[in-house]
Amino acid sequence: IFGKAKTSLDTISQSFKERTIEKTYRAVIVGHLDLLNETVKGKCTQINTDNRTCIISDSIDGKSAETHCTILSYHIYEVTVSRKCKLSRTNEHADVYSISECEREKETLLLTKVELRPKSGRTHQLRKHMKILGCPILGDRRYGGREAKSHVRNELKLHLHALKLSFPHPRTGKRMDISSKEPEYFDYPVTSLHKIT
């Protein structure tokens, strides 16, 4: 959001401080987010299994932070993983090697698509809260660990998308909604041979 005039910018800044700006994100997270899991139950203040929602209220860097999470869908992928690869020297005069004779195994990868609505604005809040629940965001190289990046179709893509921003117009006060379409790669996020569900 950009304010063309200082008064507009001041009003928008005040809206952020008063938390009247509503932010909605979509994310693909690694794992099956189970609202009945003890870790999840321990980090959420409210859980509603009927409409698959929870409120994460774990502090970040000593400051209160709250994220509303809604489970949209579950997906299971069958992926092929290379293990125990052998290195072959390709140049006898230099230390140049190529990978050959890899053992290939099939693994099941569970993913959950969620909608996230942060009620506070801490640095990397959504990424940290998903990690806290044990389901890091797919492609998160900083907080996700190996599971979050090993099967990503494009490892540079964090599967977190700002879907909607809703705020009062700085001059008229009328509610404005700005939305952005979910990226196509959210539907095919992994280098998978077979999508099971």
PDB file of C-alpha atoms in Angstrom, residues 26-177:
ATOM      1  CA  ARG A  26      -2.689 -19.011   1.406  1.00  0.00           C
ATOM      2  CA  ALA A  27       0.044 -21.520   2.115  1.00  0.00           C
ATOM      3  CA  VAL A  28       0.994 -25.105   1.349  1.00  0.00           C
ATOM      4  CA  ILE A  29       2.505 -26.711   4.435  1.00  0.00           C
ATOM      5  CA  VAL A  30       4.380 -29.967   4.863  1.00  0.00           C
ATOM      6  CA  GLY A  31       2.557 -32.682   6.746  1.00  0.00           C
ATOM      7  CA  HIS A  32      -1.009 -33.488   7.700  1.00  0.00           C
ATOM      8  CA  LEU A  33      -2.114 -30.677  10.026  1.00  0.00           C
ATOM      9  CA  ASP A  34      -4.073 -32.591  12.632  1.00  0.00           C
ATOM     10  CA  LEU A  35      -6.018 -30.339  14.992  1.00  0.00           C
ATOM     11  CA  LEU A  36      -6.244 -33.179  17.523  1.00  0.00           C
ATOM     12  CA  ASN A  37      -2.467 -33.611  17.669  1.00  0.00           C
ATOM     13  CA  GLU A  38      -1.046 -32.838  21.123  1.00  0.00           C
ATOM     14  CA  THR A  39       1.573 -30.395  19.744  1.00  0.00           C
ATOM     15  CA  VAL A  40      -1.100 -28.464  17.866  1.00  0.00           C
ATOM     16  CA  LYS A  41      -3.435 -28.487  20.883  1.00  0.00           C
ATOM     17  CA  GLY A  42      -0.643 -27.156  23.067  1.00  0.00           C
ATOM     18  CA  LYS A  43       0.045 -24.176  20.794  1.00  0.00           C
ATOM     19  CA  CYS A  44      -3.537 -23.180  19.942  1.00  0.00           C
ATOM     20  CA  THR A  45      -5.944 -21.283  22.174  1.00  0.00           C
ATOM     21  CA  GLN A  46      -9.037 -22.274  20.194  1.00  0.00           C
ATOM     22  CA  ILE A  47      -9.661 -25.311  18.011  1.00  0.00           C
ATOM     23  CA  ASN A  48     -12.815 -26.062  16.066  1.00  0.00           C
ATOM     24  CA  THR A  49     -12.619 -29.466  14.373  1.00  0.00           C
ATOM     25  CA  ASP A  50     -16.012 -29.020  12.671  1.00  0.00           C
ATOM     26  CA  ASN A  51     -14.927 -26.148  10.434  1.00  0.00           C
ATOM     27  CA  ARG A  52     -11.228 -27.094  10.665  1.00  0.00           C
ATOM     28  CA  THR A  53      -9.964 -23.888  12.233  1.00  0.00           C
ATOM     29  CA  CYS A  54      -7.565 -22.997  15.019  1.00  0.00           C
ATOM     30  CA  ILE A  55      -6.015 -19.901  16.559  1.00  0.00           C
ATOM     31  CA  ILE A  56      -2.261 -20.045  17.115  1.00  0.00           C
ATOM     32  CA  SER A  57      -1.226 -17.705  19.893  1.00  0.00           C
ATOM     33  CA  ASP A  58       2.412 -18.564  20.497  1.00  0.00           C
ATOM     34  CA  SER A  59       4.649 -15.552  21.195  1.00  0.00           C
ATOM     35  CA  ILE A  60       7.416 -14.596  18.768  1.00  0.00           C
ATOM     36  CA  ASP A  61      10.647 -13.009  20.030  1.00  0.00           C
ATOM     37  CA  GLY A  62       8.978 -12.347  23.378  1.00  0.00           C
ATOM     38  CA  LYS A  63       6.022 -10.507  21.831  1.00  0.00           C
ATOM     39  CA  SER A  64       2.440 -11.703  21.561  1.00  0.00           C
ATOM     40  CA  ALA A  65       1.466 -13.053  18.154  1.00  0.00           C
ATOM     41  CA  GLU A  66      -1.788 -14.515  16.889  1.00  0.00           C
ATOM     42  CA  THR A  67      -2.605 -16.316  13.645  1.00  0.00           C
ATOM     43  CA  HIS A  68      -5.988 -17.705  12.592  1.00  0.00           C
ATOM     44  CA  CYS A  69      -5.607 -20.865  10.525  1.00  0.00           C
ATOM     45  CA  THR A  70      -8.205 -22.678   8.395  1.00  0.00           C
ATOM     46  CA  ILE A  71      -7.502 -26.040   6.770  1.00  0.00           C
ATOM     47  CA  LEU A  72      -8.662 -25.987   3.127  1.00  0.00           C
ATOM     48  CA  SER A  73      -7.537 -29.374   1.795  1.00  0.00           C
ATOM     49  CA  TYR A  74      -5.186 -32.317   2.274  1.00  0.00           C
ATOM     50  CA  HIS A  75      -3.014 -33.806  -0.467  1.00  0.00           C
ATOM     51  CA  ILE A  76      -0.904 -36.939  -0.734  1.00  0.00           C
ATOM     52  CA  TYR A  77       1.919 -37.260  -3.274  1.00  0.00           C
ATOM     53  CA  GLU A  78       4.034 -40.216  -4.209  1.00  0.00           C
ATOM     54  CA  VAL A  79       7.558 -38.997  -4.904  1.00  0.00           C
ATOM     55  CA  THR A  80      10.703 -40.738  -6.082  1.00  0.00           C
ATOM     56  CA  VAL A  81      13.781 -40.141  -3.961  1.00  0.00           C
ATOM     57  CA  SER A  82      17.372 -40.944  -4.950  1.00  0.00           C
ATOM     58  CA  ARG A  83      19.473 -42.542  -2.218  1.00  0.00           C
ATOM     59  CA  LYS A  84      22.968 -44.012  -1.881  1.00  0.00           C
ATOM     60  CA  CYS A  85      24.272 -42.461  -5.090  1.00  0.00           C
ATOM     61  CA  LYS A  86      27.780 -43.356  -6.235  1.00  0.00           C
ATOM     62  CA  LEU A  87      30.254 -40.792  -7.511  1.00  0.00           C
ATOM     63  CA  SER A  88      32.261 -41.529 -10.653  1.00  0.00           C
ATOM     64  CA  ARG A  89      35.368 -39.578 -11.603  1.00  0.00           C
ATOM     65  CA  THR A  90      34.856 -38.023 -15.035  1.00  0.00           C
ATOM     66  CA  ASN A  91      38.304 -36.469 -15.444  1.00  0.00           C
ATOM     67  CA  GLU A  92      41.388 -38.334 -14.326  1.00  0.00           C
ATOM     68  CA  HIS A  93      43.465 -35.128 -14.161  1.00  0.00           C
ATOM     69  CA  ALA A  94      40.975 -33.080 -12.122  1.00  0.00           C
ATOM     70  CA  ASP A  95      38.635 -33.612  -9.226  1.00  0.00           C
ATOM     71  CA  VAL A  96      35.510 -33.698 -11.381  1.00  0.00           C
ATOM     72  CA  TYR A  97      32.813 -36.225 -10.526  1.00  0.00           C
ATOM     73  CA  SER A  98      29.377 -37.194 -11.750  1.00  0.00           C
ATOM     74  CA  ILE A  99      26.583 -39.002  -9.949  1.00  0.00           C
ATOM     75  CA  SER A 100      25.763 -42.493 -11.138  1.00  0.00           C
ATOM     76  CA  GLU A 101      23.955 -45.612  -9.984  1.00  0.00           C
ATOM     77  CA  CYS A 102      21.469 -44.117  -7.564  1.00  0.00           C
ATOM     78  CA  GLU A 103      19.054 -46.289  -5.662  1.00  0.00           C
ATOM     79  CA  ARG A 104      15.560 -44.915  -6.140  1.00  0.00           C
ATOM     80  CA  GLU A 105      12.812 -45.271  -3.561  1.00  0.00           C
ATOM     81  CA  LYS A 106       9.240 -44.087  -3.473  1.00  0.00           C
ATOM     82  CA  GLU A 107       8.036 -42.020  -0.531  1.00  0.00           C
ATOM     83  CA  THR A 108       4.690 -40.554   0.447  1.00  0.00           C
ATOM     84  CA  LEU A 109       4.588 -36.803   0.963  1.00  0.00           C
ATOM     85  CA  LEU A 110       1.655 -35.295   2.874  1.00  0.00           C
ATOM     86  CA  LEU A 111       0.735 -31.648   2.259  1.00  0.00           C
ATOM     87  CA  THR A 112      -1.987 -29.391   3.652  1.00  0.00           C
ATOM     88  CA  LYS A 113      -3.306 -26.237   2.015  1.00  0.00           C
ATOM     89  CA  VAL A 114      -4.280 -23.625   4.590  1.00  0.00           C
ATOM     90  CA  GLU A 115      -5.617 -20.096   4.821  1.00  0.00           C
ATOM     91  CA  LEU A 116      -3.815 -17.898   7.346  1.00  0.00           C
ATOM     92  CA  ARG A 117      -4.967 -14.607   8.843  1.00  0.00           C
ATOM     93  CA  PRO A 118      -2.381 -12.917  11.074  1.00  0.00           C
ATOM     94  CA  LYS A 119      -3.865 -10.689  13.753  1.00  0.00           C
ATOM     95  CA  SER A 120      -0.444  -9.283  14.627  1.00  0.00           C
ATOM     96  CA  GLY A 121       2.471  -8.397  12.398  1.00  0.00           C
ATOM     97  CA  ARG A 122       5.595 -10.021  13.780  1.00  0.00           C
ATOM     98  CA  THR A 123       8.571 -10.698  11.514  1.00  0.00           C
ATOM     99  CA  HIS A 124       8.122 -14.040   9.709  1.00  0.00           C
ATOM    100  CA  GLN A 125       5.111 -14.710  11.917  1.00  0.00           C
ATOM    101  CA  LEU A 126       3.318 -17.134   9.599  1.00  0.00           C
ATOM    102  CA  ARG A 127       6.466 -19.065   8.796  1.00  0.00           C
ATOM    103  CA  LYS A 128       7.385 -19.355  12.480  1.00  0.00           C
ATOM    104  CA  HIS A 129       3.870 -20.330  13.566  1.00  0.00           C
ATOM    105  CA  MET A 130       3.675 -23.116  10.971  1.00  0.00           C
ATOM    106  CA  LYS A 131       7.056 -24.403  12.112  1.00  0.00           C
ATOM    107  CA  ILE A 132       5.849 -24.330  15.732  1.00  0.00           C
ATOM    108  CA  LEU A 133       2.908 -26.583  14.733  1.00  0.00           C
ATOM    109  CA  GLY A 134       5.331 -29.035  13.139  1.00  0.00           C
ATOM    110  CA  CYS A 135       4.126 -28.265   9.593  1.00  0.00           C
ATOM    111  CA  PRO A 136       6.573 -25.809   7.974  1.00  0.00           C
ATOM    112  CA  ILE A 137       5.647 -23.970   4.788  1.00  0.00           C
ATOM    113  CA  LEU A 138       6.757 -25.808   1.653  1.00  0.00           C
ATOM    114  CA  GLY A 139       9.862 -24.195   0.185  1.00  0.00           C
ATOM    115  CA  ASP A 140      10.811 -22.432   3.420  1.00  0.00           C
ATOM    116  CA  ARG A 141      14.598 -22.657   3.308  1.00  0.00           C
ATOM    117  CA  ARG A 142      15.025 -20.776   6.592  1.00  0.00           C
ATOM    118  CA  TYR A 143      12.521 -22.407   8.945  1.00  0.00           C
ATOM    119  CA  GLY A 144      11.415 -25.512   7.093  1.00  0.00           C
ATOM    120  CA  GLY A 145      14.282 -27.968   7.274  1.00  0.00           C
ATOM    121  CA  ARG A 146      14.927 -30.724   4.742  1.00  0.00           C
ATOM    122  CA  GLU A 147      11.305 -31.849   4.467  1.00  0.00           C
ATOM    123  CA  ALA A 148      10.126 -28.407   3.393  1.00  0.00           C
ATOM    124  CA  LYS A 149      12.491 -28.089   0.466  1.00  0.00           C
ATOM    125  CA  SER A 150      13.577 -31.523  -0.727  1.00  0.00           C
ATOM    126  CA  HIS A 151      10.669 -32.166  -3.116  1.00  0.00           C
ATOM    127  CA  VAL A 152       9.785 -28.624  -4.186  1.00  0.00           C
ATOM    128  CA  ARG A 153       9.409 -28.205  -7.935  1.00  0.00           C
ATOM    129  CA  ASN A 154      11.181 -24.849  -7.715  1.00  0.00           C
ATOM    130  CA  GLU A 155      13.183 -24.613  -4.500  1.00  0.00           C
ATOM    131  CA  LEU A 156      13.245 -20.825  -4.671  1.00  0.00           C
ATOM    132  CA  LYS A 157       9.474 -20.566  -4.306  1.00  0.00           C
ATOM    133  CA  LEU A 158       8.096 -20.200  -0.822  1.00  0.00           C
ATOM    134  CA  HIS A 159       4.548 -21.563  -0.926  1.00  0.00           C
ATOM    135  CA  LEU A 160       3.082 -18.568   0.901  1.00  0.00           C
ATOM    136  CA  HIS A 161       0.899 -16.100  -0.993  1.00  0.00           C
ATOM    137  CA  ALA A 162      -0.768 -12.824   0.031  1.00  0.00           C
ATOM    138  CA  LEU A 163      -4.315 -13.538  -1.129  1.00  0.00           C
ATOM    139  CA  LYS A 164      -6.302 -10.561   0.148  1.00  0.00           C
ATOM    140  CA  LEU A 165      -5.849  -7.213   1.872  1.00  0.00           C
ATOM    141  CA  SER A 166      -8.836  -5.419   3.356  1.00  0.00           C
ATOM    142  CA  PHE A 167      -8.617  -1.924   4.857  1.00  0.00           C
ATOM    143  CA  PRO A 168     -10.562   1.322   5.248  1.00  0.00           C
ATOM    144  CA  HIS A 169      -9.919   3.936   2.557  1.00  0.00           C
ATOM    145  CA  PRO A 170      -7.766   6.644   4.216  1.00  0.00           C
ATOM    146  CA  ARG A 171     -10.071   9.481   3.060  1.00  0.00           C
ATOM    147  CA  THR A 172     -13.601   8.035   2.783  1.00  0.00           C
ATOM    148  CA  GLY A 173     -13.347   5.241   5.371  1.00  0.00           C
ATOM    149  CA  LYS A 174     -15.062   2.868   2.923  1.00  0.00           C
ATOM    150  CA  ARG A 175     -13.809  -0.713   3.184  1.00  0.00           C
ATOM    151  CA  MET A 176     -11.506  -1.686   0.313  1.00  0.00           C
ATOM    152  CA  ASP A 177     -10.656  -5.245  -0.689  1.00  0.00           C
TER     153      ASP A 177
END
